[in-house]
């Protein structure tokens, strides 16, 4: 069997438009999931470092639950199972009236899953700042809130930047799982092109290149941030 | 055995009876602390009077740093009582944050905030805790930096300073809160021998100015020439509490005698 290469497929109408639409959805899913993951992850990570035992417990339970179940299964659970468990009126609204249910399910599923991972990174970052620093802050009369606000978090955030970069790339790539619940993001669109044109190699190559371009841009941006916030004398400028 | 006389004695100017009448600044009364089954502090009692310098010494693991951290509530304790200027540290109703803001503390590893300049390190608590105006806090910080010889380092980050400079900046940071007492937790243990003296000089100066100080240290020269009294700890117990001259001339326990002979041989 002879494969007829046609590299014009991914850059010709309407397929280029499909890919661009897929890219837009990838960015929309990843971006919104990132906001949830970052805010919730930071909060849970902070909870895990507090002196209060109950707060640490809540954080630990969250991380354990969301880290232990495969992301794909979590998406299925949010999409197929959770609506059935909710009160009838809410379930009805989700099934009938919620606009873009695949989109919001993907965002929530991916966001909550990634939050567990980011929480662990924040916990590690805060702990890396050290007990000595929190003692110094407490000894000077700062309240717990103030020592997090002015001492622990500003330093921890810098420690957390490199692993956060990886996590951000993961969110972008993991958003491809949204195709399993019917969202035509970048990977989904490239499959669609394959289905219509039988030029799967070209379509998947194009998707690959777009993902690589996305991640390289993200890496460069995060590196730039790392450079800007590096602490003189403490962290080598990268 | 001889002790190098690198520090001037400040004690000539002051007579002992005068000291006894001063009010008690820090009272540690039968304090015990356990980590699980391990006794870290056993029935410790000591006092620091106002404008007095008390050195707490003893071997590693003797509980001296833990006792010091109990004074401002960084460590809890299960039995006994500690009062600082009349306020009970262990009491649940005590506003620990407020009490801590009145007690300066200097750490072995400096613990300057690495992301803030020296000046910002010093002004953070006065502005955020005491609510001082920024300009006022900066003026005060600059005068303290001049006092510890670091006026030209105000804009530096801690990572750009030597250990001795960092520790002097940390002392300035503690002094910026106008503390009623200062706690020192092995302030020179992380320093190289050459820079130890620059920190001890600042501490000696402070003592001369009448600061109340509780100092955990292995610097026996400082203890002998600057401290009013020396407390010796071992195994979580206070074995000895004596005027510095008496402690060095004639330690009353065998444990203190062997500790002193070992530590002084090295110095």
Short mmCIF file of C-alpha atoms in Angstrom, two decimals:
data_model
loop_
_atom_site.label_atom_id
_atom_site.label_comp_id
_atom_site.label_asym_id
_atom_site.label_seq_id
_atom_site.Cartn_x
_atom_site.Cartn_y
_atom_site.Cartn_z
CA UNK A 1 0.00 0.00 0.00
CA UNK A 2 1.33 3.37 -0.94
CA UNK A 3 0.75 6.36 1.34
CA UNK A 4 0.15 9.58 -0.54
CA UNK A 5 1.85 12.33 1.39
CA UNK A 6 0.11 15.63 1.27
CA UNK A 7 1.55 18.22 3.60
CA UNK A 8 -0.82 20.81 2.32
CA UNK A 9 -3.70 19.16 4.20
CA UNK A 10 -3.10 20.71 7.58
CA UNK A 11 -2.60 24.17 6.14
CA UNK A 12 -5.48 24.21 3.72
CA UNK A 13 -9.14 25.04 4.20
CA UNK A 14 -11.09 23.90 6.07
CA UNK A 15 -8.55 21.83 7.98
CA UNK A 16 -6.34 24.70 9.05
CA UNK A 17 -9.45 26.26 10.52
CA UNK A 18 -10.19 23.03 12.39
CA UNK A 19 -6.72 22.97 13.83
CA UNK A 20 -6.97 26.60 14.88
CA UNK A 21 -10.33 25.95 16.48
CA UNK A 22 -8.77 22.97 18.26
CA UNK A 23 -5.88 25.12 19.41
CA UNK A 24 -8.32 27.72 20.75
CA UNK A 25 -10.19 25.07 22.76
CA UNK A 26 -6.93 23.64 24.07
CA UNK A 27 -5.95 27.09 25.28
CA UNK A 28 -9.39 27.73 26.75
CA UNK A 29 -9.47 24.43 28.62
CA UNK A 30 -5.85 24.62 29.79
CA UNK A 31 -6.10 28.30 30.75
CA UNK A 32 -9.27 27.95 32.81
CA UNK A 33 -8.10 24.68 34.39
CA UNK A 34 -4.82 26.35 35.26
CA UNK A 35 -6.58 29.15 37.10
CA UNK A 36 -8.51 26.62 39.20
CA UNK A 37 -5.44 24.43 39.70
CA UNK A 38 -3.18 27.29 40.73
CA UNK A 39 -5.56 29.04 43.12
CA UNK A 40 -6.88 25.85 44.71
CA UNK A 41 -3.48 24.14 44.65
CA UNK A 42 -1.79 27.04 46.40
CA UNK A 43 -4.55 27.15 49.01
CA UNK A 44 -4.42 23.41 49.67
CA UNK A 45 -0.62 23.50 49.77
CA UNK A 46 -0.74 26.28 52.37
CA UNK A 47 -3.31 24.30 54.39
CA UNK A 48 -0.88 21.39 54.50
CA UNK A 49 1.77 23.53 56.21
CA UNK A 50 -0.38 25.24 58.84
CA UNK A 51 0.10 24.51 62.55
CA UNK A 52 -3.57 23.52 62.86
CA UNK A 53 -3.93 19.75 62.61
CA UNK A 54 -7.43 19.87 61.13
CA UNK A 55 -6.30 22.16 58.31
CA UNK A 56 -3.43 19.84 57.45
CA UNK A 57 -5.82 16.90 57.46
CA UNK A 58 -8.19 18.55 54.98
CA UNK A 59 -5.27 19.24 52.66
CA UNK A 60 -3.97 15.69 52.94
CA UNK A 61 -7.35 14.16 52.16
CA UNK A 62 -7.79 16.36 49.10
CA UNK A 63 -4.36 15.50 47.72
CA UNK A 64 -4.78 11.79 48.36
CA UNK A 65 -8.18 11.60 46.69
CA UNK A 66 -7.34 13.59 43.57
CA UNK A 67 -3.88 12.11 43.08
CA UNK A 68 -4.99 8.53 43.40
CA UNK A 69 -7.55 8.36 40.59
CA UNK A 70 -6.47 8.45 36.91
CA UNK A 71 -7.26 11.73 35.24
CA UNK A 72 -9.19 10.03 32.45
CA UNK A 73 -11.39 8.26 34.98
CA UNK A 74 -11.89 11.54 36.85
CA UNK A 75 -13.16 13.17 33.65
CA UNK A 76 -15.60 10.29 33.14
CA UNK A 77 -16.74 10.55 36.74
CA UNK A 78 -17.39 14.29 36.45
CA UNK A 79 -19.13 13.90 33.12
CA UNK A 80 -21.19 10.73 33.56
CA UNK A 81 -21.46 9.95 37.26
CA UNK A 82 -21.50 13.15 39.29
CA UNK A 83 -24.60 14.64 37.58
CA UNK A 84 -26.51 11.49 38.55
CA UNK A 85 -25.57 11.93 42.20
CA UNK A 86 -26.71 15.52 42.42
CA UNK A 87 -30.22 16.64 43.38
CA UNK A 88 -32.61 16.25 40.47
CA UNK A 89 -33.00 19.95 39.76
CA UNK A 90 -29.26 20.56 39.61
CA UNK A 91 -28.72 17.45 37.49
CA UNK A 92 -31.45 18.61 35.14
CA UNK A 93 -29.81 21.99 34.76
CA UNK A 94 -26.41 20.43 34.04
CA UNK A 95 -27.81 18.06 31.44
CA UNK A 96 -30.22 20.41 29.74
CA UNK A 97 -29.19 24.02 30.25
CA UNK A 98 -25.48 24.19 31.07
CA UNK A 99 -23.83 25.61 27.96
CA UNK A 100 -20.80 23.65 26.75
CA UNK A 101 -20.98 20.82 29.30
CA UNK A 102 -17.92 19.06 27.80
CA UNK A 103 -15.91 22.22 28.20
CA UNK A 104 -16.84 22.91 31.82
CA UNK A 105 -16.45 19.29 32.79
CA UNK A 106 -12.98 19.20 31.30
CA UNK A 107 -11.99 22.44 33.01
CA UNK A 108 -13.21 21.28 36.41
CA UNK A 109 -11.83 17.77 36.13
CA UNK A 110 -8.44 18.88 34.90
CA UNK A 111 -8.30 21.81 37.34
CA UNK A 112 -9.12 19.78 40.43
CA UNK A 113 -6.72 16.99 39.44
CA UNK A 114 -3.85 19.38 38.79
CA UNK A 115 -4.57 21.29 42.00
CA UNK A 116 -3.56 18.23 43.99
CA UNK A 117 -0.20 18.16 42.28
CA UNK A 118 0.35 21.90 42.64
CA UNK A 119 -0.61 21.65 46.30
CA UNK A 120 2.25 19.23 46.87
CA UNK A 121 4.66 21.56 45.13
CA UNK A 122 3.54 24.49 47.25
CA UNK A 123 3.84 22.42 50.41
CA UNK A 124 7.37 21.40 49.45
CA UNK A 125 8.23 24.99 48.57
CA UNK A 126 6.93 26.41 51.86
CA UNK A 127 8.71 23.71 53.83
CA UNK A 128 11.91 24.42 51.91
CA UNK A 129 11.82 28.01 53.18
CA UNK A 130 12.45 26.46 56.55
CA UNK A 131 11.35 26.40 60.14
CA UNK A 132 13.98 28.97 61.01
CA UNK A 133 12.32 31.58 58.81
CA UNK A 134 8.89 31.02 60.27
CA UNK A 135 10.40 31.16 63.75
CA UNK A 136 12.14 34.43 62.92
CA UNK A 137 8.91 35.86 61.57
CA UNK A 138 6.95 34.73 64.62
CA UNK A 139 9.65 35.96 67.00
CA UNK A 140 9.40 39.45 65.53
CA UNK A 141 5.70 39.57 66.34
CA UNK A 142 4.27 38.91 62.89
CA UNK A 143 0.98 37.01 62.98
CA UNK A 144 0.73 33.69 61.17
CA UNK A 145 -1.07 35.42 58.30
CA UNK A 146 1.61 38.10 58.10
CA UNK A 147 4.46 35.61 58.16
CA UNK A 148 2.92 33.77 55.21
CA UNK A 149 2.17 36.99 53.39
CA UNK A 150 5.51 38.74 53.83
CA UNK A 151 8.05 35.99 54.42
CA UNK A 152 7.10 32.40 53.62
CA UNK A 153 5.05 32.76 50.44
CA UNK A 154 7.26 35.27 48.60
CA UNK A 155 10.24 32.95 49.00
CA UNK A 156 8.28 29.71 48.48
CA UNK A 157 6.73 31.06 45.26
CA UNK A 158 10.21 31.46 43.82
CA UNK A 159 11.18 27.92 44.77
CA UNK A 160 7.98 26.60 43.20
CA UNK A 161 8.40 28.27 39.81
CA UNK A 162 10.44 25.51 38.07
CA UNK A 163 8.06 22.65 39.04
CA UNK A 164 5.10 24.93 38.23
CA UNK A 165 6.45 25.25 34.71
CA UNK A 166 6.27 21.47 34.32
CA UNK A 167 2.80 21.47 35.79
CA UNK A 168 1.61 24.13 33.38
CA UNK A 169 2.92 22.06 30.46
CA UNK A 170 1.10 19.05 31.89
CA UNK A 171 -2.16 20.97 31.96
CA UNK A 172 -1.74 21.93 28.31
CA UNK A 173 -0.97 18.35 27.30
CA UNK A 174 -3.52 16.70 29.59
CA UNK A 175 -6.25 18.89 28.11
CA UNK A 176 -6.12 16.48 25.15
CA UNK A 177 -8.06 14.01 27.29
CA UNK A 178 -11.06 16.28 26.90
CA UNK A 179 -11.60 14.70 23.50
CA UNK A 180 -12.82 11.56 25.29
CA UNK A 181 -15.87 13.40 26.50
CA UNK A 182 -16.46 15.03 23.16
CA UNK A 183 -14.55 18.28 23.23
CA UNK A 184 -12.84 18.93 19.91
CA UNK A 185 -9.62 20.44 21.15
CA UNK A 186 -6.37 20.23 19.24
CA UNK A 187 -5.87 16.46 19.43
CA UNK A 188 -9.55 15.87 18.77
CA UNK A 189 -9.47 18.07 15.68
CA UNK A 190 -6.40 16.31 14.30
CA UNK A 191 -8.20 12.99 14.69
CA UNK A 192 -11.17 14.49 12.94
CA UNK A 193 -8.95 15.55 10.03
CA UNK A 194 -7.58 12.05 9.86
CA UNK A 195 -11.07 10.63 9.75
CA UNK A 196 -12.11 12.86 6.87
CA UNK A 197 -8.94 12.99 4.78
CA UNK A 198 -7.04 9.83 5.78
CA UNK A 199 -3.99 12.07 6.13
CA UNK A 200 -3.44 11.19 9.79
CA UNK A 201 0.32 11.49 9.75
CA UNK A 202 0.22 15.07 8.48
CA UNK A 203 -2.58 16.02 10.85
CA UNK A 204 -0.93 14.52 13.93
CA UNK A 205 2.42 16.01 12.97
CA UNK A 206 0.80 19.42 12.74
CA UNK A 207 -0.80 18.95 16.16
CA UNK A 208 2.52 17.82 17.59
CA UNK A 209 4.29 20.89 16.26
CA UNK A 210 1.62 23.15 17.70
CA UNK A 211 1.96 21.50 21.13
CA UNK A 212 5.73 21.87 21.00
CA UNK A 213 5.44 25.51 20.02
CA UNK A 214 3.03 26.06 22.91
CA UNK A 215 5.27 24.42 25.48
CA UNK A 216 8.43 26.14 24.25
CA UNK A 217 6.65 29.48 24.56
CA UNK A 218 5.51 28.61 28.07
CA UNK A 219 9.00 27.51 29.08
CA UNK A 220 10.55 30.71 27.76
CA UNK A 221 7.94 32.80 29.57
CA UNK A 222 8.47 31.00 32.88
CA UNK A 223 12.25 31.28 32.55
CA UNK A 224 11.86 34.99 32.04
CA UNK A 225 9.74 35.21 35.20
CA UNK A 226 12.33 33.18 37.13
CA UNK A 227 15.03 35.59 36.02
CA UNK A 228 13.06 38.65 37.00
CA UNK A 229 12.20 37.46 40.51
CA UNK A 230 15.54 35.74 41.31
CA UNK A 231 16.84 36.84 44.70
CA UNK A 232 20.27 38.46 44.45
CA UNK A 233 22.88 36.44 46.26
CA UNK A 234 20.53 33.53 46.87
CA UNK A 235 19.55 32.10 43.54
CA UNK A 236 21.84 31.95 40.55
CA UNK A 237 20.48 33.78 37.55
CA UNK A 238 19.52 31.22 34.95
CA UNK B 1 44.23 27.53 81.85
CA UNK B 2 43.98 30.98 80.36
CA UNK B 3 41.18 32.77 78.69
CA UNK B 4 42.00 35.26 75.98
CA UNK B 5 41.05 38.74 77.02
CA UNK B 6 39.60 39.90 73.77
CA UNK B 7 36.58 41.54 75.31
CA UNK B 8 36.65 44.47 77.70
CA UNK B 9 34.96 43.84 80.94
CA UNK B 10 31.89 46.02 81.32
CA UNK B 11 31.21 44.89 84.81
CA UNK B 12 33.61 47.12 86.69
CA UNK B 13 31.14 49.97 86.57
CA UNK B 14 28.43 48.05 88.31
CA UNK B 15 28.25 46.56 91.77
CA UNK B 16 26.52 43.32 92.62
CA UNK B 17 24.00 44.55 95.23
CA UNK B 18 22.72 47.04 92.67
CA UNK B 19 21.89 44.13 90.40
CA UNK B 20 19.95 42.13 92.93
CA UNK B 21 17.48 44.95 93.41
CA UNK B 22 16.62 45.26 89.78
CA UNK B 23 13.19 43.96 88.76
CA UNK B 24 13.01 40.52 87.20
CA UNK B 25 12.63 40.68 83.40
CA UNK B 26 12.47 36.97 82.64
CA UNK B 27 11.42 34.44 85.27
CA UNK B 28 11.58 30.74 84.42
CA UNK B 29 9.90 28.78 87.15
CA UNK B 30 10.11 24.96 87.37
CA UNK B 31 9.69 24.47 83.62
CA UNK B 32 9.55 20.95 82.21
CA UNK B 33 9.10 19.87 78.63
CA UNK B 34 8.80 16.48 76.96
CA UNK B 35 8.86 15.29 73.38
CA UNK B 36 6.85 12.11 73.82
CA UNK B 37 8.78 10.14 76.41
CA UNK B 38 11.91 12.22 76.07
CA UNK B 39 12.52 14.79 78.78
CA UNK B 40 13.95 17.84 77.08
CA UNK B 41 13.71 20.17 80.06
CA UNK B 42 13.50 19.00 83.63
CA UNK B 43 12.32 21.39 86.31
CA UNK B 44 14.32 24.37 85.07
CA UNK B 45 14.28 27.58 87.08
CA UNK B 46 16.25 30.76 86.47
CA UNK B 47 15.78 34.49 86.25
CA UNK B 48 17.15 37.33 84.21
CA UNK B 49 16.91 40.73 85.83
CA UNK B 50 16.51 43.95 83.96
CA UNK B 51 19.76 45.10 82.30
CA UNK B 52 21.37 41.83 83.25
CA UNK B 53 23.31 39.57 80.89
CA UNK B 54 22.89 35.86 81.57
CA UNK B 55 24.81 33.30 79.54
CA UNK B 56 23.36 29.81 79.25
CA UNK B 57 25.99 27.23 78.37
CA UNK B 58 26.31 23.49 78.30
CA UNK B 59 26.93 20.62 75.89
CA UNK B 60 24.91 20.10 72.70
CA UNK B 61 21.52 18.59 73.38
CA UNK B 62 21.46 19.91 76.93
CA UNK B 63 18.24 21.83 76.25
CA UNK B 64 19.62 25.35 76.35
CA UNK B 65 18.27 26.44 72.97
CA UNK B 66 14.92 24.85 73.78
CA UNK B 67 14.76 26.72 77.07
CA UNK B 68 15.53 29.96 75.26
CA UNK B 69 12.77 29.32 72.72
CA UNK B 70 10.31 28.69 75.53
CA UNK B 71 10.84 32.26 76.71
CA UNK B 72 9.07 33.77 73.70
CA UNK B 73 6.76 30.83 73.14
CA UNK B 74 8.42 29.45 70.01
CA UNK B 75 8.48 26.18 71.93
CA UNK B 76 5.76 25.10 74.32
CA UNK B 77 6.27 23.42 77.66
CA UNK B 78 4.12 21.13 79.75
CA UNK B 79 4.84 22.16 83.32
CA UNK B 80 5.97 25.26 85.16
CA UNK B 81 5.65 28.91 84.26
CA UNK B 82 7.61 31.56 82.40
CA UNK B 83 6.87 35.23 82.83
CA UNK B 84 8.40 38.01 80.79
CA UNK B 85 7.96 41.49 82.26
CA UNK B 86 5.06 40.14 84.28
CA UNK B 87 3.27 38.46 81.36
CA UNK B 88 2.84 34.70 81.54
CA UNK B 89 4.10 33.04 78.35
CA UNK B 90 2.33 29.71 78.82
CA UNK B 91 -1.06 31.28 79.60
CA UNK B 92 -3.59 30.66 76.82
CA UNK B 93 -5.02 34.13 77.28
CA UNK B 94 -1.67 35.78 76.66
CA UNK B 95 -1.34 37.55 73.34
CA UNK B 96 1.83 35.74 72.26
CA UNK B 97 2.18 37.84 69.13
CA UNK B 98 2.27 41.01 71.17
CA UNK B 99 4.67 39.55 73.71
CA UNK B 100 7.01 38.37 70.96
CA UNK B 101 7.04 41.81 69.42
CA UNK B 102 8.60 43.03 72.68
CA UNK B 103 11.33 40.38 72.81
CA UNK B 104 14.17 40.47 70.30
CA UNK B 105 15.61 37.20 69.09
CA UNK B 106 18.81 36.40 67.25
CA UNK B 107 19.27 32.97 65.66
CA UNK B 108 22.25 30.76 65.00
CA UNK B 109 21.63 30.85 61.26
CA UNK B 110 20.66 34.55 61.19
CA UNK B 111 17.30 33.88 59.50
CA UNK B 112 17.28 37.13 57.64
CA UNK B 113 14.53 37.17 55.02
CA UNK B 114 16.44 36.39 51.80
CA UNK B 115 14.06 38.18 49.42
CA UNK B 116 14.23 41.49 51.27
CA UNK B 117 17.08 43.97 51.44
CA UNK B 118 18.81 44.52 54.77
CA UNK B 119 16.80 47.71 55.23
CA UNK B 120 13.50 45.95 54.41
CA UNK B 121 14.41 43.14 56.80
CA UNK B 122 14.75 45.67 59.60
CA UNK B 123 11.67 47.74 58.80
CA UNK B 124 9.22 44.88 58.12
CA UNK B 125 8.11 44.19 61.69
CA UNK B 126 8.16 47.82 62.90
CA UNK B 127 5.87 48.77 60.01
CA UNK B 128 3.60 45.70 60.01
CA UNK B 129 3.51 44.89 63.71
CA UNK B 130 4.02 48.21 65.47
CA UNK B 131 2.35 50.24 62.74
CA UNK B 132 5.20 52.71 62.51
CA UNK B 133 5.33 55.10 59.59
CA UNK B 134 7.67 53.93 56.85
CA UNK B 135 9.90 57.01 57.06
CA UNK B 136 10.22 56.66 60.81
CA UNK B 137 11.04 52.95 60.51
CA UNK B 138 13.67 53.69 57.88
CA UNK B 139 15.30 56.40 60.00
CA UNK B 140 15.47 54.07 62.95
CA UNK B 141 16.81 51.21 60.80
CA UNK B 142 19.53 53.42 59.37
CA UNK B 143 20.67 54.55 62.78
CA UNK B 144 20.76 50.93 63.97
CA UNK B 145 22.72 49.95 60.86
CA UNK B 146 25.24 52.68 61.64
CA UNK B 147 25.45 51.34 65.17
CA UNK B 148 26.32 47.82 63.96
CA UNK B 149 28.61 49.16 61.24
CA UNK B 150 26.50 48.25 58.24
CA UNK B 151 25.16 51.60 57.03
CA UNK B 152 26.62 50.98 53.58
CA UNK B 153 24.85 47.59 53.28
CA UNK B 154 21.27 48.81 53.67
CA UNK B 155 20.40 48.07 50.05
CA UNK B 156 22.10 44.66 49.93
CA UNK B 157 20.32 41.34 50.06
CA UNK B 158 21.33 38.96 52.87
CA UNK B 159 22.88 36.55 50.36
CA UNK B 160 25.36 39.25 49.41
CA UNK B 161 26.69 39.66 52.95
CA UNK B 162 29.20 37.67 54.96
CA UNK B 163 28.02 35.65 57.93
CA UNK B 164 29.21 38.22 60.44
CA UNK B 165 27.48 41.02 58.53
CA UNK B 166 24.27 39.00 58.33
CA UNK B 167 24.29 38.38 62.05
CA UNK B 168 24.87 42.05 62.82
CA UNK B 169 21.99 42.91 60.50
CA UNK B 170 19.87 40.35 62.36
CA UNK B 171 20.74 42.03 65.65
CA UNK B 172 19.74 45.38 64.17
CA UNK B 173 16.46 43.82 63.01
CA UNK B 174 15.70 42.65 66.53
CA UNK B 175 16.65 46.00 68.06
CA UNK B 176 14.37 47.88 65.68
CA UNK B 177 11.40 46.68 67.73
CA UNK B 178 12.74 48.39 70.87
CA UNK B 179 12.69 45.09 72.77
CA UNK B 180 12.57 44.87 76.53
CA UNK B 181 14.93 41.89 76.33
CA UNK B 182 17.05 40.12 73.75
CA UNK B 183 17.40 36.37 73.30
CA UNK B 184 20.50 35.04 71.53
CA UNK B 185 20.52 31.45 70.30
CA UNK B 186 24.16 30.54 69.64
CA UNK B 187 24.67 33.73 67.64
CA UNK B 188 28.27 32.96 66.69
CA UNK B 189 28.14 29.19 66.17
CA UNK B 190 27.64 29.42 62.42
CA UNK B 191 30.38 32.00 61.92
CA UNK B 192 33.98 31.57 60.92
CA UNK B 193 36.45 32.46 63.68
CA UNK B 194 37.47 35.76 62.13
CA UNK B 195 33.97 37.21 62.08
CA UNK B 196 32.92 35.98 65.50
CA UNK B 197 34.51 38.97 67.20
CA UNK B 198 32.61 41.52 65.13
CA UNK B 199 29.35 40.02 66.37
CA UNK B 200 30.58 39.70 69.95
CA UNK B 201 31.68 43.34 69.87
CA UNK B 202 28.17 44.41 68.94
CA UNK B 203 26.72 42.24 71.71
CA UNK B 204 29.19 43.62 74.24
CA UNK B 205 28.22 47.12 73.24
CA UNK B 206 24.56 46.24 73.72
CA UNK B 207 25.26 44.84 77.16
CA UNK B 208 27.10 48.00 78.08
CA UNK B 209 24.11 50.05 77.04
CA UNK B 210 22.02 48.16 79.57
CA UNK B 211 20.12 45.70 77.39
CA UNK B 212 18.62 42.70 79.14
CA UNK B 213 20.13 39.65 77.48
CA UNK B 214 19.76 35.89 77.70
CA UNK B 215 22.52 34.37 75.63
CA UNK B 216 22.99 30.73 74.69
CA UNK B 217 26.60 30.46 73.58
CA UNK B 218 29.83 28.50 73.69
CA UNK B 219 31.84 31.72 73.75
CA UNK B 220 33.36 31.46 77.19
CA UNK B 221 35.33 34.66 76.72
CA UNK B 222 32.05 36.53 76.30
CA UNK B 223 30.54 34.69 79.25
CA UNK B 224 33.44 35.54 81.51
CA UNK B 225 33.87 39.17 80.60
CA UNK B 226 30.40 40.35 79.68
CA UNK B 227 27.92 38.12 81.46
CA UNK B 228 26.72 38.92 84.97
CA UNK B 229 25.70 35.37 85.59
CA UNK B 230 26.22 32.00 83.95
CA UNK B 231 23.71 29.16 83.87
CA UNK B 232 25.07 25.70 83.13
CA UNK B 233 22.77 23.04 81.70
CA UNK B 234 23.18 19.35 81.00
CA UNK B 235 20.61 16.71 80.14
CA UNK B 236 17.71 19.15 80.32
CA UNK B 237 18.58 20.27 83.84
CA UNK B 238 20.01 23.49 85.14
CA UNK B 239 22.97 22.21 87.13
CA UNK B 240 24.45 25.50 88.10
CA UNK B 241 23.56 29.18 88.23
CA UNK B 242 26.28 31.48 89.47
CA UNK B 243 27.90 34.88 89.01
CA UNK B 244 30.30 34.65 86.08
CA UNK B 245 33.44 35.11 88.21
CA UNK B 246 32.39 32.39 90.60
CA UNK B 247 31.40 30.03 87.81
CA UNK B 248 34.76 30.29 86.09
CA UNK B 249 36.83 30.39 89.26
CA UNK B 250 35.15 27.52 91.02
CA UNK B 251 32.39 25.58 89.29
CA UNK B 252 30.46 23.71 91.94
CA UNK B 253 29.57 20.59 89.95
CA UNK B 254 31.97 18.07 88.49
CA UNK B 255 30.01 18.14 85.22
CA UNK B 256 30.53 21.87 84.79
CA UNK B 257 34.18 21.53 85.73
CA UNK B 258 34.85 18.92 83.03
CA UNK B 259 32.81 20.89 80.47
CA UNK B 260 34.78 24.05 81.20
CA UNK B 261 38.15 22.35 81.06
CA UNK B 262 37.33 20.82 77.68
CA UNK B 263 35.85 23.91 76.12
CA UNK B 264 38.51 26.27 77.46
CA UNK B 265 41.35 24.08 76.26
CA UNK B 266 40.17 24.70 72.72
CA UNK B 267 39.90 28.45 72.99
#
